[in-house]
Coordinates of C-alpha atoms in Angstrom, one line a residue:
Chain Q
M1 CA 0.1 0.1 -0.2
S2 CA 2.9 2.2 0.3
A3 CA 3.8 3.0 -3.3
P4 CA 0.5 5.1 -4.6
A5 CA 0.6 7.5 -1.6
I6 CA -1.7 9.9 -3.4
D7 CA -2.5 13.5 -2.3
P8 CA -6.1 13.9 -2.8
V9 CA -6.0 17.3 -1.9
R10 CA -3.8 18.6 -4.2
A11 CA -4.7 16.5 -7.2
P12 CA -7.5 17.7 -8.7
V13 CA -6.4 21.5 -8.8
P14 CA -5.5 21.1 -12.9
T15 CA -9.3 20.3 -13.3
A16 CA -10.3 23.7 -12.4
R17 CA -7.9 25.1 -15.2
T18 CA -9.2 22.7 -17.9
S19 CA -12.7 23.7 -17.4
N20 CA -12.0 27.2 -17.7
S21 CA -10.2 26.7 -21.0
A22 CA -13.3 25.0 -22.3
K23 CA -15.6 27.8 -21.2
A24 CA -13.2 30.3 -23.2
A25 CA -13.4 28.1 -26.4
R26 CA -17.3 28.4 -26.2
A27 CA -18.8 31.1 -28.4
T28 CA -20.9 34.0 -26.7
P29 CA -24.1 32.8 -25.5
A30 CA -26.7 33.2 -28.2
R31 CA -30.5 32.9 -28.1
F32 CA -30.3 29.0 -28.6
D33 CA -28.0 28.3 -26.0
T34 CA -30.2 26.7 -23.6
A35 CA -33.5 24.3 -24.2
L36 CA -35.8 27.1 -22.9
G37 CA -34.1 29.8 -24.9
W38 CA -33.4 32.2 -21.7
S39 CA -32.3 35.2 -22.7
D40 CA -29.7 37.7 -21.1
R41 CA -31.7 40.7 -22.3
P42 CA -33.9 42.5 -19.2
G43 CA -37.7 41.4 -19.6
V44 CA -40.3 39.6 -17.8
A45 CA -38.4 36.2 -18.7
R46 CA -35.3 37.4 -17.1
C47 CA -37.3 38.4 -14.0
L48 CA -39.2 34.9 -13.8
R49 CA -36.0 33.4 -14.0
I50 CA -34.3 35.3 -11.3
L51 CA -37.4 34.5 -9.3
L52 CA -37.4 30.9 -10.1
C53 CA -33.8 30.6 -9.1
A54 CA -34.3 32.4 -5.8
I55 CA -37.0 30.0 -5.2
A56 CA -34.5 27.0 -6.0
I57 CA -31.9 28.2 -3.8
G58 CA -34.7 28.7 -0.9
V59 CA -35.9 25.2 -1.2
F60 CA -32.4 23.4 -1.5
A61 CA -29.7 25.6 0.3
V62 CA -31.6 27.7 2.8
P63 CA -32.9 24.8 5.0
F64 CA -29.1 24.2 5.9
L65 CA -29.4 27.5 7.9
T66 CA -31.7 25.6 10.2
I67 CA -28.8 23.6 11.2
V68 CA -26.4 26.5 11.6
S69 CA -29.2 28.6 13.5
G70 CA -30.4 25.6 15.7
A71 CA -26.8 24.9 16.8
F72 CA -26.4 28.1 17.9
T73 CA -29.3 28.8 19.6
T74 CA -29.7 28.0 23.7
H75 CA -32.8 26.2 23.8
A76 CA -33.5 24.9 20.3
S77 CA -36.1 22.4 21.1
G78 CA -37.5 22.4 17.7
S79 CA -40.0 25.3 18.9
S80 CA -39.3 28.7 17.6
L81 CA -36.8 27.7 15.0
S82 CA -35.9 30.3 12.6
F83 CA -33.1 30.9 9.8
V84 CA -31.4 33.4 12.3
P85 CA -30.5 32.1 15.9
H86 CA -32.0 34.8 18.7
D87 CA -29.1 34.2 21.1
S88 CA -26.1 32.9 19.9
T89 CA -24.3 30.8 21.9
W90 CA -21.5 27.9 22.0
Q91 CA -23.2 25.9 24.7
N92 CA -24.6 23.3 22.3
F93 CA -21.3 22.4 21.2
E94 CA -19.9 22.2 24.8
V95 CA -22.7 19.8 25.6
A96 CA -22.3 17.9 22.2
G97 CA -18.2 17.6 23.4
E98 CA -19.1 16.2 26.5
R99 CA -21.1 13.4 24.8
G100 CA -17.9 12.7 23.0
I101 CA -18.9 14.1 19.7
W102 CA -15.4 14.8 18.8
D103 CA -14.4 11.2 19.6
Y104 CA -16.8 10.2 16.9
F105 CA -15.7 13.2 14.8
T106 CA -11.9 11.6 15.1
N107 CA -13.5 8.1 14.5
S108 CA -14.9 9.5 10.9
L109 CA -11.8 11.4 9.8
V110 CA -9.5 8.2 10.5
I111 CA -12.2 6.1 8.5
A112 CA -12.5 8.7 5.8
G113 CA -8.9 9.3 5.4
G114 CA -7.9 5.6 5.6
A115 CA -10.6 4.6 3.2
L116 CA -10.1 7.1 0.8
L117 CA -6.6 6.4 0.3
L118 CA -7.0 2.7 0.3
Q119 CA -9.7 3.2 -2.5
L120 CA -7.8 5.5 -4.3
A121 CA -4.8 3.3 -4.3
V122 CA -6.7 0.0 -5.0
S123 CA -8.7 1.8 -8.0
V124 CA -5.1 3.2 -9.6
L125 CA -3.4 -0.2 -9.7
A126 CA -6.7 -1.9 -11.0
A127 CA -7.2 0.7 -13.6
Y128 CA -3.5 0.8 -14.7
A129 CA -4.1 -3.1 -15.4
L130 CA -7.2 -2.8 -17.1
A131 CA -6.4 0.3 -19.2
R132 CA -2.7 -0.4 -20.1
H133 CA -2.5 -4.1 -20.4
R134 CA -4.1 -6.7 -22.3
F135 CA -4.6 -10.2 -20.8
R136 CA -7.0 -13.1 -20.2
G137 CA -9.8 -12.8 -18.2
Q138 CA -10.0 -8.9 -18.6
A139 CA -13.9 -8.7 -19.5
L140 CA -14.8 -10.8 -16.6
V141 CA -12.5 -8.6 -14.2
L142 CA -14.3 -5.6 -15.4
T143 CA -17.9 -7.3 -14.7
L144 CA -16.7 -8.3 -11.1
F145 CA -15.8 -4.5 -10.4
M146 CA -18.8 -3.5 -12.0
L147 CA -20.6 -6.0 -9.9
T148 CA -19.2 -4.4 -6.7
M149 CA -21.3 -1.2 -7.6
M150 CA -24.3 -3.4 -7.4
L151 CA -24.0 -5.0 -4.3
P152 CA -24.7 -2.5 -2.0
E153 CA -23.9 -2.7 1.6
E154 CA -27.6 -2.7 2.4
V155 CA -28.1 -6.1 0.5
I156 CA -25.4 -7.7 2.2
A157 CA -25.4 -6.2 5.5
I158 CA -26.2 -9.4 7.3
P159 CA -23.7 -11.8 6.1
L160 CA -21.1 -9.0 5.9
S161 CA -21.4 -8.6 9.7
L162 CA -20.7 -12.1 10.0
V163 CA -17.6 -11.8 7.7
L164 CA -16.3 -8.6 9.9
G165 CA -16.6 -11.0 13.1
H166 CA -14.6 -13.5 11.6
V167 CA -12.6 -12.7 8.3
P168 CA -12.0 -16.1 6.8
V169 CA -8.6 -17.5 6.6
V170 CA -6.8 -15.0 8.4
G171 CA -9.6 -15.4 11.2
L172 CA -9.3 -11.8 12.5
D173 CA -12.2 -10.1 14.3
L174 CA -12.5 -6.5 12.6
K175 CA -15.5 -5.4 14.6
G176 CA -15.0 -2.4 16.6
T177 CA -12.0 -1.2 14.5
A178 CA -11.5 1.2 11.8
W179 CA -10.5 -1.6 9.6
G180 CA -13.9 -3.1 9.6
V181 CA -15.2 0.0 7.8
I182 CA -12.1 0.8 5.7
L183 CA -11.7 -2.6 4.4
P184 CA -15.2 -3.0 2.8
L185 CA -15.0 0.5 1.2
G186 CA -11.5 -0.1 -0.6
A187 CA -13.0 -2.2 -3.8
W188 CA -15.5 0.5 -5.2
G189 CA -16.1 -0.1 -8.9
F190 CA -17.3 3.4 -9.9
S191 CA -13.8 4.8 -9.1
V192 CA -11.9 1.9 -11.2
M193 CA -14.2 2.5 -13.9
L194 CA -13.5 6.2 -13.8
L195 CA -9.8 6.0 -13.9
T196 CA -9.8 3.1 -16.4
E197 CA -11.5 5.2 -18.8
F198 CA -9.2 8.1 -18.3
M199 CA -6.0 6.1 -18.3
K200 CA -7.2 4.5 -21.7
D201 CA -7.0 8.0 -22.9
I202 CA -3.5 8.6 -22.2
P203 CA -1.6 8.4 -25.7
T204 CA 1.0 5.0 -25.8
E205 CA 3.8 7.3 -27.2
I206 CA 4.5 8.8 -23.7
E207 CA 4.6 5.2 -22.7
E208 CA 6.7 3.9 -25.3
A209 CA 9.0 6.6 -24.8
A210 CA 9.5 5.8 -21.1
R211 CA 9.6 2.1 -21.9
L212 CA 12.8 2.7 -24.2
D213 CA 14.3 4.4 -21.5
G214 CA 13.9 1.3 -19.5
V215 CA 11.4 2.5 -16.9
G216 CA 9.9 -0.6 -15.0
E217 CA 6.4 -1.1 -14.4
F218 CA 6.0 0.5 -10.8
R219 CA 8.0 3.4 -12.2
M220 CA 6.0 3.7 -15.1
L221 CA 2.6 3.8 -13.1
W222 CA 4.2 6.0 -10.3
Q223 CA 5.9 8.6 -12.4
V224 CA 4.6 8.7 -16.0
V225 CA 0.9 7.6 -15.6
L226 CA -0.1 9.0 -12.1
P227 CA 0.8 12.6 -12.7
L228 CA -1.1 12.4 -16.1
C229 CA -4.1 11.2 -14.1
K230 CA -4.4 13.9 -11.4
P231 CA -7.7 15.5 -13.0
A232 CA -9.4 12.0 -13.0
L233 CA -7.9 11.2 -9.2
G234 CA -9.5 14.6 -8.1
V235 CA -12.8 13.4 -9.6
A236 CA -12.5 9.9 -7.9
G237 CA -11.3 11.5 -4.6
V238 CA -14.2 13.8 -4.1
L239 CA -16.7 11.1 -5.0
G240 CA -14.9 8.5 -3.0
F241 CA -15.4 11.0 0.2
V242 CA -18.7 11.8 -0.2
M243 CA -19.8 8.3 -0.8
I244 CA -17.6 7.3 2.4
W245 CA -18.9 10.3 4.5
D246 CA -22.3 9.1 3.7
Q247 CA -22.0 5.6 4.8
Y248 CA -24.4 4.9 7.6
L249 CA -25.1 1.1 7.9
L250 CA -21.7 0.0 7.4
P251 CA -20.3 1.8 10.4
L252 CA -23.3 0.7 12.1
I253 CA -22.9 -3.3 11.5
A254 CA -18.8 -2.7 11.9
S255 CA -19.2 -1.3 15.4
K256 CA -18.6 -3.5 18.7
D257 CA -20.3 -0.6 20.8
P258 CA -21.3 2.8 20.4
T259 CA -18.2 4.3 20.8
D260 CA -17.1 3.2 17.7
Y261 CA -19.7 4.9 15.5
T262 CA -19.0 7.4 13.1
V263 CA -20.3 11.1 13.9
T264 CA -23.1 10.5 11.3
V265 CA -24.3 7.4 13.1
A266 CA -23.7 8.8 16.5
L267 CA -26.4 11.8 15.6
S268 CA -29.1 9.1 16.5
I269 CA -27.5 8.7 20.0
L270 CA -27.6 12.4 20.6
R271 CA -31.3 12.2 19.2
T272 CA -32.3 9.8 21.9
D273 CA -30.4 11.3 24.8
P274 CA -33.3 12.8 26.8
E275 CA -31.0 15.2 28.6
V276 CA -30.1 17.1 25.4
G277 CA -32.2 18.9 23.2
S278 CA -32.4 19.8 19.5
G279 CA -29.8 22.2 19.4
V280 CA -27.2 19.6 20.6
V281 CA -28.2 17.5 17.9
L282 CA -27.9 20.1 15.4
A283 CA -24.6 21.1 16.8
G284 CA -23.4 17.3 16.1
A285 CA -25.1 17.5 12.6
L286 CA -23.3 21.1 11.6
I287 CA -20.0 19.2 12.7
A288 CA -20.7 16.2 10.6
L289 CA -21.5 18.6 7.9
V290 CA -18.6 20.7 7.7
P291 CA -15.9 18.6 6.3
S292 CA -18.3 17.5 2.9
L293 CA -18.9 21.0 2.6
I294 CA -15.4 22.0 2.6
V295 CA -14.3 19.2 0.3
Y296 CA -17.4 20.1 -2.0
L297 CA -16.8 23.7 -2.0
L298 CA -12.9 23.5 -2.7
L299 CA -13.5 20.8 -5.6
Q300 CA -17.1 21.3 -6.9
R301 CA -16.1 21.7 -10.4
S302 CA -14.4 18.2 -10.6
L303 CA -17.2 16.6 -8.5
V304 CA -19.9 17.9 -11.3
T305 CA -17.7 16.8 -14.1
G306 CA -17.1 13.4 -12.7
I307 CA -21.0 12.6 -12.1
A308 CA -21.6 13.7 -15.8
A309 CA -18.7 11.7 -16.9
G310 CA -19.7 8.5 -15.0
A311 CA -23.1 8.8 -16.0
T312 CA -22.5 9.0 -19.9
K313 CA -20.4 5.9 -19.6
G314 CA -23.2 4.3 -17.5
Chain X
M1 CA -0.4 -11.9 -38.7
T2 CA 0.4 -13.3 -35.2
A3 CA 0.9 -16.6 -36.5
T4 CA 3.9 -15.5 -38.6
T5 CA 5.5 -13.7 -36.0
A6 CA 4.9 -15.9 -33.1
P7 CA 7.2 -18.4 -33.6
V8 CA 9.9 -16.0 -34.4
R9 CA 9.6 -14.3 -31.2
G10 CA 9.0 -17.5 -29.2
A11 CA 11.9 -18.3 -27.6
R12 CA 13.0 -15.0 -26.8
A13 CA 9.6 -14.0 -25.4
R14 CA 8.9 -16.7 -23.1
S15 CA 10.3 -15.5 -20.0
A16 CA 9.0 -12.0 -20.7
F17 CA 5.8 -13.7 -21.7
S18 CA 5.0 -15.3 -18.3
K19 CA 6.2 -11.9 -16.5
R20 CA 3.7 -10.0 -18.6
N21 CA 0.9 -12.5 -18.0
V22 CA 1.4 -12.0 -14.1
L23 CA 2.1 -8.5 -14.0
P24 CA -1.7 -7.1 -14.4
W25 CA -2.9 -9.7 -12.1
V26 CA -0.2 -8.0 -9.2
F27 CA -2.1 -4.8 -10.0
L28 CA -5.6 -6.3 -9.8
A29 CA -4.8 -8.3 -6.6
P30 CA -5.6 -5.6 -4.2
G31 CA -9.0 -4.9 -5.3
L32 CA -10.1 -8.2 -6.3
L33 CA -9.1 -9.6 -3.0
L34 CA -11.0 -6.9 -1.3
A35 CA -14.0 -7.3 -3.4
L36 CA -13.9 -11.1 -3.2
V37 CA -13.8 -11.1 0.8
F38 CA -15.9 -7.9 1.5
K39 CA -18.4 -8.2 -1.5
F40 CA -18.7 -11.8 -3.1
L41 CA -17.9 -13.8 -0.1
P42 CA -20.8 -12.1 2.1
M43 CA -23.1 -12.5 -0.9
G44 CA -22.4 -16.3 -1.3
K45 CA -23.0 -16.7 2.5
G46 CA -26.1 -14.6 2.3
V47 CA -27.4 -17.0 -0.3
W48 CA -26.0 -20.2 1.7
L49 CA -27.6 -18.8 4.9
S50 CA -30.9 -18.2 3.6
F51 CA -31.3 -21.9 3.4
F52 CA -30.7 -22.4 7.0
K53 CA -32.3 -21.9 10.4
V54 CA -29.3 -20.2 11.8
R55 CA -28.7 -21.1 15.6
P56 CA -25.5 -19.7 17.2
F57 CA -23.7 -22.4 18.8
L58 CA -26.1 -25.2 18.1
G59 CA -25.2 -25.6 14.5
D60 CA -27.4 -24.3 11.7
H61 CA -30.1 -26.3 10.4
W62 CA -31.1 -26.9 6.7
V63 CA -34.7 -25.8 6.2
G64 CA -34.8 -25.6 2.3
L65 CA -37.0 -22.7 1.1
D66 CA -38.8 -22.4 4.3
N67 CA -37.1 -18.8 5.0
Y68 CA -38.3 -17.7 1.7
T69 CA -41.9 -18.6 2.1
R70 CA -41.9 -17.2 5.5
V71 CA -40.7 -13.9 4.7
L72 CA -43.1 -13.5 1.4
T73 CA -46.1 -14.4 3.3
D74 CA -45.4 -12.3 6.3
H75 CA -47.8 -9.6 6.4
R76 CA -45.3 -6.8 7.3
F77 CA -43.1 -7.7 4.7
Q78 CA -46.1 -7.6 2.3
E79 CA -46.6 -4.3 3.3
A80 CA -42.8 -3.4 3.2
I81 CA -43.0 -4.4 -0.5
G82 CA -45.7 -1.9 -1.2
H83 CA -44.0 0.7 0.6
T84 CA -40.9 0.3 -0.9
L85 CA -42.3 0.3 -4.4
L86 CA -44.4 3.2 -4.0
L87 CA -41.3 5.1 -2.2
G88 CA -39.0 3.9 -4.8
L89 CA -41.2 4.8 -7.8
G90 CA -42.4 8.0 -6.3
Q91 CA -39.0 9.3 -5.3
S92 CA -37.5 8.2 -8.7
L93 CA -40.0 10.0 -11.0
G94 CA -40.2 13.0 -8.6
A95 CA -36.7 13.6 -8.5
I96 CA -36.6 13.0 -12.3
A97 CA -39.1 15.8 -13.0
V98 CA -37.8 18.2 -10.4
G99 CA -34.2 17.4 -11.6
F100 CA -35.3 18.0 -15.1
A101 CA -37.1 21.3 -14.1
L102 CA -33.8 22.4 -12.2
A103 CA -31.6 21.6 -15.4
L104 CA -33.9 23.7 -17.8
L105 CA -33.9 26.3 -15.2
L106 CA -30.1 26.5 -14.5
E107 CA -28.8 25.4 -18.0
G108 CA -26.2 28.1 -19.2
Q109 CA -22.8 29.6 -19.0
A110 CA -23.1 32.5 -16.8
R111 CA -21.1 32.9 -13.5
S112 CA -24.5 33.8 -11.6
L113 CA -25.8 30.2 -12.7
K114 CA -22.8 28.4 -11.7
I115 CA -23.2 29.8 -8.3
V116 CA -26.9 29.0 -8.0
R117 CA -26.0 25.7 -9.2
T118 CA -23.3 25.1 -6.5
A119 CA -26.0 26.1 -3.9
V120 CA -28.9 23.7 -5.3
F121 CA -26.3 20.8 -5.2
L122 CA -25.5 21.0 -1.2
P123 CA -28.2 18.3 -0.5
V124 CA -26.2 15.9 -2.6
V125 CA -22.9 16.2 -0.8
T126 CA -24.6 16.1 2.9
A127 CA -24.6 12.8 4.6
T128 CA -28.2 11.1 4.7
A129 CA -28.0 11.3 8.5
V130 CA -27.5 14.8 8.4
V131 CA -30.2 15.6 5.8
G132 CA -32.6 13.4 8.1
E133 CA -31.6 15.3 11.1
M134 CA -32.6 18.5 9.3
W135 CA -36.0 17.4 8.1
R136 CA -36.7 16.3 11.4
L137 CA -36.9 19.8 12.5
L138 CA -38.6 21.4 9.3
Y139 CA -41.3 18.8 9.9
Y140 CA -41.6 19.6 13.7
P141 CA -45.5 18.7 14.3
T142 CA -46.3 22.0 16.1
S143 CA -46.8 25.2 14.8
D144 CA -43.1 26.1 15.6
G145 CA -41.7 23.8 13.1
L146 CA -40.6 25.7 9.8
I147 CA -42.9 23.9 7.3
N148 CA -45.9 23.9 9.7
H149 CA -45.2 27.7 10.4
G150 CA -45.1 28.2 6.7
L151 CA -48.5 26.6 6.4
G152 CA -49.8 28.3 9.3
L153 CA -49.5 31.7 7.0
L154 CA -51.4 30.1 4.4
G155 CA -54.1 29.6 7.0
L156 CA -53.4 25.6 7.4
G157 CA -53.7 23.9 10.5
P158 CA -50.1 22.2 11.8
T159 CA -49.8 18.8 10.5
Q160 CA -47.8 15.9 12.2
F161 CA -45.7 14.9 8.9
L162 CA -43.7 12.1 10.6
D163 CA -46.2 11.1 13.3
N164 CA -49.2 10.6 11.2
P165 CA -49.2 7.1 9.5
D166 CA -51.3 8.5 6.6
T167 CA -48.5 11.2 6.0
A168 CA -45.3 9.9 7.1
L169 CA -44.2 7.8 3.9
W170 CA -45.2 10.9 1.9
A171 CA -43.1 13.2 4.0
T172 CA -40.1 10.6 3.7
M173 CA -40.7 10.7 -0.1
V174 CA -40.6 14.5 -0.4
M175 CA -37.3 14.6 1.6
S176 CA -36.1 11.9 -1.0
V177 CA -36.9 13.6 -3.9
W178 CA -35.2 17.1 -2.4
M179 CA -32.1 15.0 -1.6
L180 CA -31.9 13.1 -5.2
A181 CA -33.0 16.0 -7.5
P182 CA -30.0 18.2 -7.6
Y183 CA -27.9 14.8 -8.6
N184 CA -30.6 14.1 -11.6
M185 CA -30.0 17.8 -12.3
V186 CA -26.1 17.6 -13.2
I187 CA -26.8 14.3 -15.1
I188 CA -29.7 15.7 -17.3
L189 CA -27.5 18.9 -17.4
A190 CA -24.8 16.9 -19.4
G191 CA -27.5 15.7 -21.7
L192 CA -28.8 19.0 -22.3
A193 CA -25.3 20.4 -23.3
G194 CA -25.2 17.4 -26.0
V195 CA -28.3 19.0 -27.7
D196 CA -27.1 20.1 -31.3
R197 CA -28.0 23.9 -31.1
T198 CA -28.8 24.0 -34.6
L199 CA -31.9 22.0 -34.0
Y200 CA -33.2 24.9 -31.7
E201 CA -32.7 27.1 -34.5
A202 CA -34.2 25.2 -37.1
A203 CA -37.4 24.5 -34.7
A204 CA -37.5 28.2 -34.0
M205 CA -37.6 28.9 -38.1
D206 CA -40.4 26.7 -38.5
G207 CA -42.4 28.5 -35.9
V208 CA -43.0 25.6 -33.5
S209 CA -43.8 26.5 -29.9
L210 CA -41.6 26.1 -26.8
W211 CA -43.7 23.0 -25.7
Q212 CA -43.1 21.6 -29.0
R213 CA -39.5 22.3 -28.8
L214 CA -39.2 20.6 -25.7
R215 CA -41.1 17.6 -26.5
Y216 CA -39.6 16.9 -29.9
V217 CA -36.0 18.2 -29.8
T218 CA -35.2 18.4 -26.2
L219 CA -36.6 15.2 -24.9
P220 CA -35.4 12.9 -27.5
A221 CA -31.8 14.1 -27.2
I222 CA -31.4 13.4 -23.8
R223 CA -33.3 10.2 -23.4
P224 CA -30.0 8.3 -22.7
A225 CA -29.4 10.8 -19.8
L226 CA -33.1 10.1 -18.6
G227 CA -32.4 6.4 -18.9
I228 CA -29.4 6.4 -16.8
V229 CA -31.4 8.7 -14.2
L230 CA -34.1 6.3 -14.1
T231 CA -32.1 2.9 -13.8
L232 CA -29.7 4.7 -10.6
A233 CA -32.9 5.9 -9.0
A234 CA -35.2 2.7 -9.6
I235 CA -32.1 0.8 -7.8
R236 CA -31.5 3.1 -5.2
G237 CA -35.1 3.2 -4.6
L238 CA -35.4 -0.5 -4.0
R239 CA -32.4 -0.7 -1.6
V240 CA -33.7 2.4 0.4
F241 CA -32.5 2.2 4.2
T242 CA -30.8 5.0 5.6
E243 CA -33.4 7.7 4.7
V244 CA -36.3 5.6 6.4
Y245 CA -34.1 4.5 9.5
V246 CA -33.0 7.8 10.3
L247 CA -36.1 9.7 9.8
T248 CA -39.0 7.5 11.1
G249 CA -37.3 4.1 11.9
G250 CA -40.2 2.4 10.0
G251 CA -42.9 3.7 12.2
P252 CA -45.2 5.1 13.1
A253 CA -47.1 1.7 13.3
G254 CA -44.9 0.4 10.6
S255 CA -46.2 2.8 8.0
T256 CA -42.6 3.5 6.5
E257 CA -41.6 0.0 6.9
V258 CA -39.6 -0.3 3.7
W259 CA -38.0 -3.9 2.8
M260 CA -34.2 -3.1 4.0
T261 CA -35.6 -1.9 7.4
R262 CA -37.9 -4.8 7.8
A263 CA -34.7 -7.0 6.8
Y264 CA -32.3 -5.2 9.3
T265 CA -34.9 -5.7 12.2
L266 CA -35.3 -9.3 11.5
G267 CA -31.5 -9.8 11.3
F268 CA -29.9 -7.4 14.1
T269 CA -32.8 -7.2 16.6
R270 CA -34.7 -10.4 16.5
N271 CA -31.5 -12.3 15.5
D272 CA -33.2 -14.3 12.5
I273 CA -30.2 -14.5 10.3
G274 CA -31.6 -17.1 7.9
G275 CA -35.2 -15.0 7.1
A276 CA -33.0 -11.8 7.1
S277 CA -30.8 -13.2 4.6
A278 CA -33.8 -14.8 2.7
A279 CA -34.9 -11.3 2.3
S280 CA -31.7 -9.8 1.3
V281 CA -31.3 -12.2 -1.6
V282 CA -34.6 -11.6 -2.6
L283 CA -33.9 -7.9 -2.9
L284 CA -30.6 -8.8 -4.7
C285 CA -32.4 -10.7 -7.4
V286 CA -34.9 -8.1 -8.0
T287 CA -32.2 -5.5 -8.6
L288 CA -30.0 -7.7 -10.8
L289 CA -33.3 -8.3 -12.6
L290 CA -34.2 -4.8 -12.9
T291 CA -30.3 -3.8 -13.9
V292 CA -30.3 -6.5 -16.7
T293 CA -34.0 -5.1 -17.9
V294 CA -33.3 -1.7 -18.2
N295 CA -29.9 -2.2 -19.8
Y296 CA -31.4 -4.4 -22.5
F297 CA -34.4 -1.9 -23.2
R298 CA -31.5 0.7 -23.2
K299 CA -29.4 -1.4 -25.5
R300 CA -32.5 -1.8 -27.9
G301 CA -33.4 1.7 -27.9
D302 CA -29.9 3.0 -28.6
A303 CA -29.6 0.1 -31.6
R304 CA -32.9 1.9 -33.1

């Protein structure tokens, strides 16, 4: 696992640049640029569009303010909830801290970091073999990786929890350890597919030139192919992070007792605690929200291109 | 071609040949190993266990298809099928309709549109559990709750969205649509970007209405994108778990119980591993069947 120590934070920066240049290449907006034929000229249509956009933001983004507002309100017991806190306070975070929210948060970070690194490493290696080599059984391997996408953890939850309790051959008990969540997330067909498609587009001339210089397979991957894959790595990284952070059932079944929970699963503990109010739950929700928010805002461009690319390949 | 060159290279390439054959498998090993242990082995084990009455310490007892008949005749599972189908279908179609509307609204290159798209996309990147906590509060049953407050302004009384068996499933569906629609928006936007602009121009010259343009130019062009969206949504809808588990836990009075929450209760609370495995296998078969069918029709549609 030591070889492809990818830096998921730095990698996707080039994506931003490439999509900018694509925009520059586009012609100036014309009347038939959109399906509905929106126009930039002032008028009724433009007013309508601004109004509809405002409603869309109001419906999809504004509800998040309830989390922020509630987390900073002293007695947010669901009553008198608003978008703006009446009396801002840090008390909810202190109470949530006493209930161990930062320990859960640390669990989450360890799991997300470990699983993301493992997932990227596994995907890069597999994609390199699938994209740059011809071998017997290639179609079968591709089908197997596709199948991992069709086997969601919901469907295999019960037997998976048995396997986690006693891994065959080695006989380890992974329950209650971070590995119990990290390892099942390692093989993710989606990121294998994404990286395979991207690596196929790298011109063979580059590789042939390197091979003439006597570059071996691992150095080829590490020093030639991988640097060229940075945009795709960014996409796989963001989508992988969102997918891992969203995990609920897996951390639940991989835990031995509630102290092993991730922060998202631990929200249910806060909710059922009769001594704390909604404000504390929302403080926890805000803590669970921030990392995905940061990743998204930093790298949202590559996320959107990734979804589009993944979808069109179907 | 290969027949003539092979014997010439044969002897020299033999050592390299075996090395070249092994190398891809070295690269594939970690992924295949993890998939084998944590995906395919549990799947096989699940199918195996579904034929047994699983008794810890006493040994498993072969019961054939008993678990399946038990699960399929259990009235709570039968209700769960209905809820799963209703929720899955409702949230898929709702999320596509809303996603399509959003895509039509937010299509374009302007910077301000990109900012709006970024804001609207937020629900997708937020963990389901966090979304659930948020919607619990939006649905707060007294007039202090945000949605009920809004209803109050319209002169409507407070509704007990999640505590009323008649509305709980619909309330869950609305949250799912809210969560999934922006994702569909992005896929449909990618489809819209591929529409030939000259077709719009030609349609305008022929004097067709906006509705006809959408119906006959835009919709056929983004049909592949819609196909993908529908497949993903349907598969996701069948295995819905976290949304329901976080928001209602299957209640009140089992009115939001879906297939997977029922299987979870059976397996982890009642320790009926055999029955829960049978339920999972049924779901897996339906999912696979659905995927294959949709892919078949998509391929046929593409060929035409």
